[in-house]
Coordinates of C-alpha atoms in Angstrom, one line a residue:
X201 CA 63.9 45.8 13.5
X202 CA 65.4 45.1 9.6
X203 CA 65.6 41.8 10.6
X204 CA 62.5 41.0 11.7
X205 CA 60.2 42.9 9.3
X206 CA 62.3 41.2 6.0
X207 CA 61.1 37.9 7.6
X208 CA 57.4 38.6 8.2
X209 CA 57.1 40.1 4.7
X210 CA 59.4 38.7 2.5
X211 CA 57.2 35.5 0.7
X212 CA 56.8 34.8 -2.6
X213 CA 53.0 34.8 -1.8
X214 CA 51.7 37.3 0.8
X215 CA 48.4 37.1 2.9
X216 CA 47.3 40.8 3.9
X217 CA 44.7 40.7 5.8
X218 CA 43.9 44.7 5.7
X219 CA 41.3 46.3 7.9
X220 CA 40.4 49.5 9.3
X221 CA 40.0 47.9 12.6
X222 CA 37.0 46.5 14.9
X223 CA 35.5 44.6 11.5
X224 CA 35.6 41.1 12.7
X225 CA 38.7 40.0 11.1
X226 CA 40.5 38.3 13.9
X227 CA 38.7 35.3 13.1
X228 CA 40.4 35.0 9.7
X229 CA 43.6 35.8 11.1
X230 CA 43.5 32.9 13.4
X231 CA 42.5 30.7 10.6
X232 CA 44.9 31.7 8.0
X233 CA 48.5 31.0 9.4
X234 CA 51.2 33.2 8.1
X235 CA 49.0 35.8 7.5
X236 CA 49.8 39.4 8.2
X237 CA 47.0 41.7 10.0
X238 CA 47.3 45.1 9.5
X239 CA 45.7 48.8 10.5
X240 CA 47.6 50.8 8.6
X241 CA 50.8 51.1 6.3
X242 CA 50.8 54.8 6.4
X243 CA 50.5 57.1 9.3
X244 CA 47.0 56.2 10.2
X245 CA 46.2 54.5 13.1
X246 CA 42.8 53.8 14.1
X247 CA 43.6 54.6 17.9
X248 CA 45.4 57.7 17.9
X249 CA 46.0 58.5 21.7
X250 CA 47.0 54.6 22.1
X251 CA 49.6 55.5 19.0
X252 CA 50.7 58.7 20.4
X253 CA 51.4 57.1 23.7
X254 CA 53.8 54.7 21.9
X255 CA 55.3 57.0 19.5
X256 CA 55.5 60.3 21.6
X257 CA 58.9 61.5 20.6
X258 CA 59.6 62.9 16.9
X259 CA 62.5 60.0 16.9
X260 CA 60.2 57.5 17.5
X261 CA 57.6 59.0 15.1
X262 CA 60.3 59.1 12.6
X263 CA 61.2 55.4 13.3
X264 CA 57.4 54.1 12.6
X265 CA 57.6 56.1 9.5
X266 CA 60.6 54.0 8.5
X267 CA 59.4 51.0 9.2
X268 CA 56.0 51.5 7.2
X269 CA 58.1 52.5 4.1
X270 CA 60.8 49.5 4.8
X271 CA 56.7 46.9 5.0
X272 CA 55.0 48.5 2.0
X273 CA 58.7 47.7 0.1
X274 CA 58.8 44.2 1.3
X275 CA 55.1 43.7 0.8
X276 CA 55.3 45.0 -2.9
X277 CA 58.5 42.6 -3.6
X278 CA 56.0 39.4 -3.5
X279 CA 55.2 37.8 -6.5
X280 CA 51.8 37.2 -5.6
X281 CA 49.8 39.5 -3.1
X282 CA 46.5 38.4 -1.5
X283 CA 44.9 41.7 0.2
X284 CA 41.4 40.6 2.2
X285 CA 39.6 43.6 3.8
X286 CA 36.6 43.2 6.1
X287 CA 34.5 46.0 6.2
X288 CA 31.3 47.0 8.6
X289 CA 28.4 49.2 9.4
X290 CA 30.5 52.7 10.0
X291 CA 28.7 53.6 13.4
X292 CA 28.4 50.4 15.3
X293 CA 32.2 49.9 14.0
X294 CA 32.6 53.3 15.9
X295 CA 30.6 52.2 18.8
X296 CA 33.2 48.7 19.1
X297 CA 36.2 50.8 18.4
X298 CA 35.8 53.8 20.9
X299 CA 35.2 50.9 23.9
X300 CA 38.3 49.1 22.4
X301 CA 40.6 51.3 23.3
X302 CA 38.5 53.1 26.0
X303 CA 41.1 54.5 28.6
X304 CA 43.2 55.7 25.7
X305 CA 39.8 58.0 24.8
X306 CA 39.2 59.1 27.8
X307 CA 42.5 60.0 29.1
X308 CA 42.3 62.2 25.5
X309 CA 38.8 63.6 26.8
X310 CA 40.1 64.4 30.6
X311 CA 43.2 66.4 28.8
X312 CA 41.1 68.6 26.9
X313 CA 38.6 69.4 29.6
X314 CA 39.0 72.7 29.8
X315 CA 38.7 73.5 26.7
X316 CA 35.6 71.5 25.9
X317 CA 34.1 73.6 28.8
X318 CA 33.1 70.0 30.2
X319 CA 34.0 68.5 33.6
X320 CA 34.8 65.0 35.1
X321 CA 32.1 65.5 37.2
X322 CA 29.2 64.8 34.1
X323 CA 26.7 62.0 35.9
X324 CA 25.4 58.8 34.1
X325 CA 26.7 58.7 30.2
X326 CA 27.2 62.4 29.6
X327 CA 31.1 62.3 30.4
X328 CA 30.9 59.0 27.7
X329 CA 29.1 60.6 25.4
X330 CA 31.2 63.6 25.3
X331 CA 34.6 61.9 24.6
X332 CA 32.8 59.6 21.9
X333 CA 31.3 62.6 20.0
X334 CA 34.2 65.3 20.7
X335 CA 37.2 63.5 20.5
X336 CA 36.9 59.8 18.9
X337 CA 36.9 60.4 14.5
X338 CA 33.7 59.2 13.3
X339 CA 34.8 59.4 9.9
X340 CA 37.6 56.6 9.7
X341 CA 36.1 54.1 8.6
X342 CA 34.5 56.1 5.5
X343 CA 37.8 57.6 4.5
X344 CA 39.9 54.5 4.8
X345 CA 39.8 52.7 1.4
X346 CA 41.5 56.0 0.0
X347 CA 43.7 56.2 2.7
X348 CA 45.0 52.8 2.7
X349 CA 43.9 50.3 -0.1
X350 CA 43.7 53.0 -3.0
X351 CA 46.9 55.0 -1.9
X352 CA 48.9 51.4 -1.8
X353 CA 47.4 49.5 -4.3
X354 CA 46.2 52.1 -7.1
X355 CA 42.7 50.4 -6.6
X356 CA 39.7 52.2 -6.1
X357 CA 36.8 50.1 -4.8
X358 CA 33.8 52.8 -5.3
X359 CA 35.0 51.9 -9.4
X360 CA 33.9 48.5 -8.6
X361 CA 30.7 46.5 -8.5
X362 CA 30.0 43.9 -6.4
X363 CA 31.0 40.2 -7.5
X364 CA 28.1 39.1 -5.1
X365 CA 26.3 40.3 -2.7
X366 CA 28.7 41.6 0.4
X367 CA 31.8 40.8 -1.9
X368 CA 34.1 42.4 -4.0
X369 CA 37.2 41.1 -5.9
X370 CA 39.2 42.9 -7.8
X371 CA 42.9 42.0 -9.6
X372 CA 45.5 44.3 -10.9
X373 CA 48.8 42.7 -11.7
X374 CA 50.1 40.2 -8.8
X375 CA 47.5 42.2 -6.4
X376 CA 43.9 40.3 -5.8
X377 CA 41.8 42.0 -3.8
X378 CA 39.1 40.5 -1.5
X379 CA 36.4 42.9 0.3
X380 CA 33.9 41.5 2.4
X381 CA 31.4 43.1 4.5
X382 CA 31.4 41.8 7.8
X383 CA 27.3 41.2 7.6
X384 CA 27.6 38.9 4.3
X385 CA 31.2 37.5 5.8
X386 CA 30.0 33.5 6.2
X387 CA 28.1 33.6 3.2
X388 CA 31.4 34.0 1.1
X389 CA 34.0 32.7 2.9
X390 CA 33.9 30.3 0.3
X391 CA 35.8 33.5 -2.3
X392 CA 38.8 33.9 1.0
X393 CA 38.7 30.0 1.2
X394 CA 39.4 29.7 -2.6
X395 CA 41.2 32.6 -3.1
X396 CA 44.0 31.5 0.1
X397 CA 44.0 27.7 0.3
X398 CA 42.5 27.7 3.9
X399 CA 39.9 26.2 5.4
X400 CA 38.2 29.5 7.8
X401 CA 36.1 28.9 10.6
X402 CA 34.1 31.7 11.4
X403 CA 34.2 32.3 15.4
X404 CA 33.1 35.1 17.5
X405 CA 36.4 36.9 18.6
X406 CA 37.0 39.8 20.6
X407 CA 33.7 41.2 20.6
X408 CA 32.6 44.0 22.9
X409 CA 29.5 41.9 24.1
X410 CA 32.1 39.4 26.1
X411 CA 34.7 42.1 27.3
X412 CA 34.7 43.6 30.6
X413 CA 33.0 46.9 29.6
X414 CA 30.4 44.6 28.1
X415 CA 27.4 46.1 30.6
X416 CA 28.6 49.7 29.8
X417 CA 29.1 49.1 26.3
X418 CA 25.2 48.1 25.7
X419 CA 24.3 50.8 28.0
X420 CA 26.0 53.3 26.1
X421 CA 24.6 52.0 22.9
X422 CA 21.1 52.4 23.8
X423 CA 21.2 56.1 25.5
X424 CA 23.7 57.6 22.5
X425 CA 22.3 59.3 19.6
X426 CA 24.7 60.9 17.4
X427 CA 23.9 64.4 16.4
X428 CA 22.7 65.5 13.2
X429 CA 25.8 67.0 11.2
X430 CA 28.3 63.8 12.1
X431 CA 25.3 61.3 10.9
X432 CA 25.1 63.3 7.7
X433 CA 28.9 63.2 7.2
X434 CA 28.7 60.0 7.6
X435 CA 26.0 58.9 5.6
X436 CA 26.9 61.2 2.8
X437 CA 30.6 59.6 2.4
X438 CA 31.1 57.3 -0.5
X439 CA 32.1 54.4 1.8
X440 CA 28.6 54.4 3.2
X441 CA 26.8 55.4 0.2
X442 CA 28.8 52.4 -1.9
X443 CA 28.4 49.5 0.7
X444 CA 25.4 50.4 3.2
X445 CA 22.8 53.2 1.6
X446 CA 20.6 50.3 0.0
X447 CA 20.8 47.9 2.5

Protein backbone atom coordinates (compact mmCIF):
# COMPACT_ATOMS: atom_id res chain seq x y z
CA UNK A 1 0.00 0.00 0.00
CA UNK A 2 3.28 2.36 1.08
CA UNK A 3 4.55 1.56 -2.10
CA UNK A 4 2.11 2.48 -4.24
CA UNK A 5 0.74 5.65 -2.75
CA UNK A 6 4.66 7.17 -2.45
CA UNK A 7 4.59 6.68 -6.32
CA UNK A 8 1.29 8.27 -7.23
CA UNK A 9 1.98 11.31 -4.98
CA UNK A 10 5.44 11.82 -4.69
CA UNK A 11 6.25 14.71 -7.82
CA UNK A 12 7.86 17.66 -7.63
CA UNK A 13 4.71 19.10 -9.28
CA UNK A 14 1.23 17.67 -8.28
CA UNK A 15 -2.05 17.84 -10.28
CA UNK A 16 -5.15 17.50 -7.75
CA UNK A 17 -7.89 17.38 -9.36
CA UNK A 18 -10.34 17.76 -6.14
CA UNK A 19 -14.11 17.43 -6.34
CA UNK A 20 -16.90 16.63 -4.27
CA UNK A 21 -18.12 14.23 -6.83
CA UNK A 22 -20.71 14.13 -9.79
CA UNK A 23 -19.24 17.81 -11.04
CA UNK A 24 -18.09 16.91 -14.47
CA UNK A 25 -14.58 16.55 -13.81
CA UNK A 26 -13.81 13.21 -15.46
CA UNK A 27 -13.32 15.02 -18.58
CA UNK A 28 -10.26 16.92 -17.13
CA UNK A 29 -9.00 13.85 -15.70
CA UNK A 30 -8.80 12.11 -18.99
CA UNK A 31 -7.13 15.07 -20.42
CA UNK A 32 -4.53 15.85 -17.91
CA UNK A 33 -2.25 12.68 -17.57
CA UNK A 34 -0.69 12.12 -14.19
CA UNK A 35 -3.27 13.71 -12.55
CA UNK A 36 -4.69 12.55 -9.33
CA UNK A 37 -8.76 12.60 -8.90
CA UNK A 38 -9.91 12.74 -5.63
CA UNK A 39 -13.30 12.72 -3.32
CA UNK A 40 -11.90 13.13 -0.24
CA UNK A 41 -8.53 13.17 1.89
CA UNK A 42 -10.40 12.90 5.08
CA UNK A 43 -13.11 10.69 6.16
CA UNK A 44 -15.71 11.91 3.84
CA UNK A 45 -16.92 10.05 1.20
CA UNK A 46 -19.51 11.19 -1.03
CA UNK A 47 -21.16 7.62 -1.12
CA UNK A 48 -21.39 6.47 2.27
CA UNK A 49 -23.12 2.95 2.05
CA UNK A 50 -20.76 2.17 -1.13
CA UNK A 51 -17.70 3.25 1.54
CA UNK A 52 -19.18 1.40 4.35
CA UNK A 53 -19.44 -1.69 2.26
CA UNK A 54 -15.65 -1.49 1.55
CA UNK A 55 -14.49 -0.45 4.86
CA UNK A 56 -16.92 -2.41 7.20
CA UNK A 57 -14.55 -3.57 9.82
CA UNK A 58 -12.92 -1.00 12.35
CA UNK A 59 -9.40 -2.50 10.90
CA UNK A 60 -10.17 -1.64 7.70
CA UNK A 61 -11.68 1.74 8.74
CA UNK A 62 -8.52 2.28 10.61
CA UNK A 63 -6.40 1.32 7.47
CA UNK A 64 -8.24 4.08 5.16
CA UNK A 65 -7.56 6.46 7.87
CA UNK A 66 -3.82 5.69 7.44
CA UNK A 67 -3.64 5.90 4.16
CA UNK A 68 -5.43 9.47 3.90
CA UNK A 69 -2.82 10.71 6.46
CA UNK A 70 0.18 8.75 4.64
CA UNK A 71 -1.63 10.99 0.78
CA UNK A 72 -2.20 14.42 2.43
CA UNK A 73 1.82 13.90 3.64
CA UNK A 74 2.95 12.94 0.24
CA UNK A 75 0.79 15.50 -1.42
CA UNK A 76 2.06 18.34 0.92
CA UNK A 77 5.91 17.17 0.20
CA UNK A 78 5.51 18.65 -3.54
CA UNK A 79 7.15 21.64 -4.35
CA UNK A 80 4.54 22.87 -6.38
CA UNK A 81 0.77 21.82 -5.93
CA UNK A 82 -1.97 22.52 -8.53
CA UNK A 83 -5.53 21.90 -6.74
CA UNK A 84 -8.54 22.29 -9.63
CA UNK A 85 -12.00 21.81 -8.15
CA UNK A 86 -15.18 21.75 -10.30
CA UNK A 87 -18.11 22.65 -8.60
CA UNK A 88 -22.11 22.49 -9.65
CA UNK A 89 -25.65 23.49 -8.99
CA UNK A 90 -26.05 21.60 -5.38
CA UNK A 91 -29.46 19.84 -6.21
CA UNK A 92 -29.04 18.55 -9.72
CA UNK A 93 -25.40 17.48 -8.32
CA UNK A 94 -27.66 15.52 -5.78
CA UNK A 95 -29.99 14.30 -8.38
CA UNK A 96 -26.59 12.80 -10.59
CA UNK A 97 -25.03 11.57 -7.40
CA UNK A 98 -27.98 9.66 -5.62
CA UNK A 99 -28.52 7.64 -9.28
CA UNK A 100 -24.66 7.09 -9.29
CA UNK A 101 -24.51 4.99 -6.74
CA UNK A 102 -28.19 3.89 -6.73
CA UNK A 103 -28.20 0.22 -5.35
CA UNK A 104 -25.81 1.42 -2.60
CA UNK A 105 -28.92 3.92 -1.65
CA UNK A 106 -31.35 1.83 -1.69
CA UNK A 107 -30.06 -1.14 -0.09
CA UNK A 108 -29.46 1.78 2.82
CA UNK A 109 -33.35 2.68 2.37
CA UNK A 110 -34.61 -1.19 2.36
CA UNK A 111 -32.32 -1.54 5.85
CA UNK A 112 -34.06 1.15 7.60
CA UNK A 113 -37.61 0.30 6.52
CA UNK A 114 -38.95 -0.16 9.55
CA UNK A 115 -38.05 2.51 11.02
CA UNK A 116 -38.98 5.03 8.40
CA UNK A 117 -42.45 3.33 8.79
CA UNK A 118 -42.15 2.86 4.83
CA UNK A 119 -42.48 -0.37 2.85
CA UNK A 120 -40.96 -1.89 -0.35
CA UNK A 121 -44.20 -2.05 -1.55
CA UNK A 122 -44.48 2.13 -2.37
CA UNK A 123 -45.87 2.16 -6.22
CA UNK A 124 -44.48 4.51 -9.01
CA UNK A 125 -41.52 7.00 -7.41
CA UNK A 126 -42.57 7.04 -3.86
CA UNK A 127 -40.10 4.21 -2.76
CA UNK A 128 -37.39 6.61 -4.89
CA UNK A 129 -38.38 9.45 -3.46
CA UNK A 130 -38.12 8.29 -0.04
CA UNK A 131 -34.50 7.00 -0.05
CA UNK A 132 -33.44 10.28 -1.89
CA UNK A 133 -35.04 12.63 0.71
CA UNK A 134 -34.51 10.31 3.91
CA UNK A 135 -31.36 8.82 3.58
CA UNK A 136 -29.04 10.42 0.67
CA UNK A 137 -27.18 13.93 2.48
CA UNK A 138 -28.34 16.82 0.58
CA UNK A 139 -26.02 19.04 2.22
CA UNK A 140 -22.58 17.72 0.85
CA UNK A 141 -21.93 19.56 -1.57
CA UNK A 142 -22.52 22.87 0.50
CA UNK A 143 -20.29 21.81 3.33
CA UNK A 144 -17.46 20.52 1.25
CA UNK A 145 -15.08 23.38 0.66
CA UNK A 146 -14.67 23.44 4.63
CA UNK A 147 -14.45 19.96 4.81
CA UNK A 148 -11.88 19.37 2.28
CA UNK A 149 -10.21 22.36 0.50
CA UNK A 150 -10.16 24.79 3.67
CA UNK A 151 -9.30 21.95 6.30
CA UNK A 152 -6.21 20.84 3.86
CA UNK A 153 -5.16 23.83 2.35
CA UNK A 154 -5.94 26.73 5.03
CA UNK A 155 -7.94 28.38 2.12
CA UNK A 156 -11.24 29.68 2.42
CA UNK A 157 -13.00 30.25 -0.91
CA UNK A 158 -16.22 32.27 0.46
CA UNK A 159 -12.92 35.08 1.39
CA UNK A 160 -12.48 35.10 -2.25
CA UNK A 161 -13.95 36.92 -5.29
CA UNK A 162 -14.27 35.74 -8.42
CA UNK A 163 -11.23 36.11 -10.95
CA UNK A 164 -13.94 35.90 -13.74
CA UNK A 165 -17.03 34.90 -13.99
CA UNK A 166 -17.39 30.92 -12.92
CA UNK A 167 -13.64 31.05 -11.78
CA UNK A 168 -11.75 31.48 -8.89
CA UNK A 169 -7.88 31.26 -8.34
CA UNK A 170 -6.34 31.66 -5.50
CA UNK A 171 -2.29 31.04 -4.32
CA UNK A 172 -0.84 30.51 -1.00
CA UNK A 173 2.65 29.38 -0.96
CA UNK A 174 3.41 26.38 -3.43
CA UNK A 175 -0.61 25.75 -3.41
CA UNK A 176 -2.62 27.41 -6.53
CA UNK A 177 -5.96 26.85 -6.45
CA UNK A 178 -8.36 26.58 -9.43
CA UNK A 179 -12.31 26.60 -8.92
CA UNK A 180 -14.58 26.34 -11.68
CA UNK A 181 -18.18 26.01 -11.82
CA UNK A 182 -19.20 23.30 -13.94
CA UNK A 183 -21.76 25.80 -15.92
CA UNK A 184 -18.83 28.46 -16.85
CA UNK A 185 -16.30 25.17 -17.21
CA UNK A 186 -15.50 25.73 -21.26
CA UNK A 187 -15.49 29.27 -21.00
CA UNK A 188 -12.21 29.03 -18.79
CA UNK A 189 -10.52 26.19 -19.54
CA UNK A 190 -8.23 28.42 -20.89
CA UNK A 191 -7.10 29.40 -16.67
CA UNK A 192 -6.64 24.95 -16.12
CA UNK A 193 -4.95 24.96 -19.66
CA UNK A 194 -2.48 27.79 -18.54
CA UNK A 195 -2.32 27.01 -15.13
CA UNK A 196 -1.30 22.84 -16.08
CA UNK A 197 0.49 22.83 -19.45
CA UNK A 198 -2.44 20.73 -21.04
CA UNK A 199 -4.38 21.07 -23.77
CA UNK A 200 -8.31 19.89 -22.24
CA UNK A 201 -10.99 18.80 -24.43
CA UNK A 202 -14.20 19.19 -22.87
CA UNK A 203 -16.32 15.82 -23.50
CA UNK A 204 -19.45 14.61 -22.05
CA UNK A 205 -18.45 11.80 -19.63
CA UNK A 206 -20.33 9.72 -17.46
CA UNK A 207 -23.38 11.50 -17.43
CA UNK A 208 -26.66 10.12 -16.04
CA UNK A 209 -28.53 10.99 -19.33
CA UNK A 210 -26.45 7.95 -21.18
CA UNK A 211 -26.39 5.42 -18.26
CA UNK A 212 -28.71 2.68 -17.92
CA UNK A 213 -30.99 4.35 -15.33
CA UNK A 214 -31.14 7.09 -17.93
CA UNK A 215 -35.24 6.66 -18.45
CA UNK A 216 -35.73 6.53 -14.55
CA UNK A 217 -33.35 9.15 -13.93
CA UNK A 218 -35.44 11.97 -15.98
CA UNK A 219 -38.54 10.42 -14.64
CA UNK A 220 -37.49 10.97 -11.24
CA UNK A 221 -36.35 14.43 -11.94
CA UNK A 222 -39.56 15.62 -13.22
CA UNK A 223 -42.00 14.03 -10.43
CA UNK A 224 -39.47 15.01 -7.27
CA UNK A 225 -39.83 18.18 -5.39
CA UNK A 226 -37.81 18.58 -2.47
CA UNK A 227 -39.60 19.66 0.63
CA UNK A 228 -39.36 22.99 2.09
CA UNK A 229 -36.81 22.80 5.13
CA UNK A 230 -33.95 20.80 2.99
CA UNK A 231 -34.39 23.50 0.03
CA UNK A 232 -33.91 26.24 2.71
CA UNK A 233 -30.85 24.50 4.14
CA UNK A 234 -29.63 24.33 1.10
CA UNK A 235 -30.14 27.56 -0.29
CA UNK A 236 -29.23 29.30 2.97
CA UNK A 237 -25.50 27.54 3.05
CA UNK A 238 -22.64 29.69 2.03
CA UNK A 239 -21.69 27.37 -0.80
CA UNK A 240 -24.95 28.21 -2.57
CA UNK A 241 -25.26 31.65 -1.48
CA UNK A 242 -21.29 32.37 -2.72
CA UNK A 243 -21.55 30.54 -6.16
CA UNK A 244 -25.39 30.17 -7.29
CA UNK A 245 -27.84 32.87 -5.26
CA UNK A 246 -27.28 35.53 -8.12
CA UNK A 247 -27.24 33.48 -10.93
Amino acid sequence: MLSNIIGKYLKEELILIYTPGKVGSSTLEDSIPGSIHTHTLYDNPPNPPHWQLDYYTPFQKFKFKIKQFIRRRMIKHSKKIIIISVIREPISRNHSMFFQALPFWLAKTSSNLSKDRMSPREEGFEFLHHAFQKNFNHLYICEWFDKEIKRFTGIDIYQHEETDKGFYQVRKGKIHLLVVKLEDLERNIHYIEYATGKKITISEKNTGSKKWYSEIYKKFKESFKLDTETFAKITSSNYYKKFYEKQ
